[in-house]
Coordinates of C-alpha atoms in Angstrom, one line a residue:
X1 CA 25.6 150.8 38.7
X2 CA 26.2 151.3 34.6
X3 CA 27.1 147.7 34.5
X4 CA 23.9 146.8 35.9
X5 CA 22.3 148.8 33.5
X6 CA 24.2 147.8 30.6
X7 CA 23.1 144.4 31.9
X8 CA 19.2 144.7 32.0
X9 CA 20.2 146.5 28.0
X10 CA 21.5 143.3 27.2
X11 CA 25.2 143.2 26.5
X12 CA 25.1 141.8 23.1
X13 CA 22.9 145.0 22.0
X14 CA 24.7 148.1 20.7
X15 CA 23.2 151.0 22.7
X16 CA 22.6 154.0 20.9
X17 CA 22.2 157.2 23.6
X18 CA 19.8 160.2 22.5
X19 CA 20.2 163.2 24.1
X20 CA 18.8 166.8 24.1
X21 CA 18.2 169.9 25.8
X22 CA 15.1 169.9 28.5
X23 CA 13.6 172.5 26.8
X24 CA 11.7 174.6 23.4
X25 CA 14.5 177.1 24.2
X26 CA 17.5 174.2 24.0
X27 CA 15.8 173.3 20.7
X28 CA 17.9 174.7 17.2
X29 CA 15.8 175.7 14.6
X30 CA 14.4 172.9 12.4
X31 CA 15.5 170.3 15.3
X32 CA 12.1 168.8 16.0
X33 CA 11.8 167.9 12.3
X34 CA 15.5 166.5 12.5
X35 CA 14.8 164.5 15.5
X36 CA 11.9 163.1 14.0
X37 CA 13.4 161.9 10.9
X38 CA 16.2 160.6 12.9
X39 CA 13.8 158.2 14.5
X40 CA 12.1 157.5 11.3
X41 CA 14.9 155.9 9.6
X42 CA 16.5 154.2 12.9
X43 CA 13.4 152.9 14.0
X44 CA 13.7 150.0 11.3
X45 CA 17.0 149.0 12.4
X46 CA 16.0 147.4 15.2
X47 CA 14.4 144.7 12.7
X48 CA 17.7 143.2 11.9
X49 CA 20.0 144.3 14.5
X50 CA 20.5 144.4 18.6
X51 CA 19.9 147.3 19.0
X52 CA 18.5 149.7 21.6
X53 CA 18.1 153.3 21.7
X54 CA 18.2 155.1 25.2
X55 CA 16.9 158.1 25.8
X56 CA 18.1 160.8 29.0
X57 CA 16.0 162.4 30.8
X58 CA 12.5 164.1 29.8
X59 CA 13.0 166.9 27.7
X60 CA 11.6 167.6 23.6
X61 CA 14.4 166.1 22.0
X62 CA 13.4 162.2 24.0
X63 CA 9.8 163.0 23.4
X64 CA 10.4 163.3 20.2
X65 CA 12.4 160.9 19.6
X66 CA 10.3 158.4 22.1
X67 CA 6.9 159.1 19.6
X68 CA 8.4 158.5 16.3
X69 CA 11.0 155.7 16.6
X70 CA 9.4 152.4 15.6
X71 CA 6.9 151.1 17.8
X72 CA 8.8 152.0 20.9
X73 CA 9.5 148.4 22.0
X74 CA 13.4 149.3 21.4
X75 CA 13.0 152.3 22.8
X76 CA 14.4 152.8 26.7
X77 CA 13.9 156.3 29.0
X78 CA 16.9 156.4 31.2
X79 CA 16.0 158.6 34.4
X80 CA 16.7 158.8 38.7
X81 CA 14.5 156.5 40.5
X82 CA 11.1 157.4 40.9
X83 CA 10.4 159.4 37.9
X84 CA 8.1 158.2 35.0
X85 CA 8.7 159.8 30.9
X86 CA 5.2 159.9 30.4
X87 CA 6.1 159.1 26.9
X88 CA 3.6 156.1 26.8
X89 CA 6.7 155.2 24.3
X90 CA 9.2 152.5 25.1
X91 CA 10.1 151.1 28.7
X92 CA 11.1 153.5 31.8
X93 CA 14.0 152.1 33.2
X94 CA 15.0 154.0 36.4
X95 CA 18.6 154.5 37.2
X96 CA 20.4 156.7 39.4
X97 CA 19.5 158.1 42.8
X98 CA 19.1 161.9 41.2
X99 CA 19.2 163.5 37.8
X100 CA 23.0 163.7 38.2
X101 CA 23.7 160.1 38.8
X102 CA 21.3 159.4 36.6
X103 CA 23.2 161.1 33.8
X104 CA 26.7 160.1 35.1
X105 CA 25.1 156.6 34.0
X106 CA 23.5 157.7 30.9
X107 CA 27.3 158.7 29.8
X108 CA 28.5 155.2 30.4
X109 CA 26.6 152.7 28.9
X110 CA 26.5 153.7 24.8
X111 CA 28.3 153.3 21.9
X112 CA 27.1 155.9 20.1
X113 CA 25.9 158.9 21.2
X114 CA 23.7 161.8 19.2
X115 CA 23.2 165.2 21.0
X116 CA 20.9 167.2 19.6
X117 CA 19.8 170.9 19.9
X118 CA 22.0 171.5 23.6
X119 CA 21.4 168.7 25.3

C-alpha cells in the first residue's frame, strides 16, 4: 500500500513528511509561529524542485502547515479512507483503512521527515 502511495506522489518527487501532535496541548511554545515560518520558506521550493510535502493526520501542526505553505497545490493530507482535512489547502489523499495504517504508511513513504511540537 506505501508503494501505491509513493506512486500517485510521483516517484521522481522528494517527499517531505510533516508531522505534529493532534492537539493545542501537543503544541511547544512558540510552535505555531515555527510551523508557519517553516512553510513560508519551503513553500517556494516547490518552484524549482519535485517536491511534495505530506502532511499526517488532522491536528494544528498540518493545519498550520496546510494554510501557509505556498498555494497548497504541493501540498498533500495523508489520512485513513473516508476522512476529509478540511484544510481547503492542498489535495486529501486517503490511505489506510484506520488512523493506524494510515500512519504506518505515513512512516514509509518520505525522505525527510520534520516532527514538530509531539507529533
Amino acid at each position: 500500500l506505501a508503494e501505491r502511495v509513493r506512486r500517485k506522489l510521483h516517484y521522481d518527487a522528494r517527499i517531505v513528511c510533516i508531522s505534529g501532535g493532534t492537539g493545542q496541548q501537543d503544541m511547544e511554545p512558540d510552535s505555531e509561529e515555527l510551523v508557519k515560518a517553516l512553510a513560508q520558506k519551503l513553500g517556494p521550493l516547490t518552484e524549482n524542485a519535485k517536491i511534495k510535502f505530506v502532511i499526517g493526520g488532522k491536528g494544528l501542526v498540518q493545519a498550520n502547515f496546510a494554510t501557509h505553505c505556498g498555494n497548497g497545490s504541493h501540498v498533500v493530507n495523508l489520512l485513513p479512507e473516508g476522512e476529509r482535512s478540511g484544510y481547503g489547502r492542498g489535495e486529501d489523499l486517503n490511505a489506510g483503512a484506520d488512523l493506524e495504517e494510515s500512519k504506518a504508511i505515513f512512516g514509509l513513504i518520505g525522505d525527510i521527515y520534520i516532527t514538530v511540537g509531539g507529533g
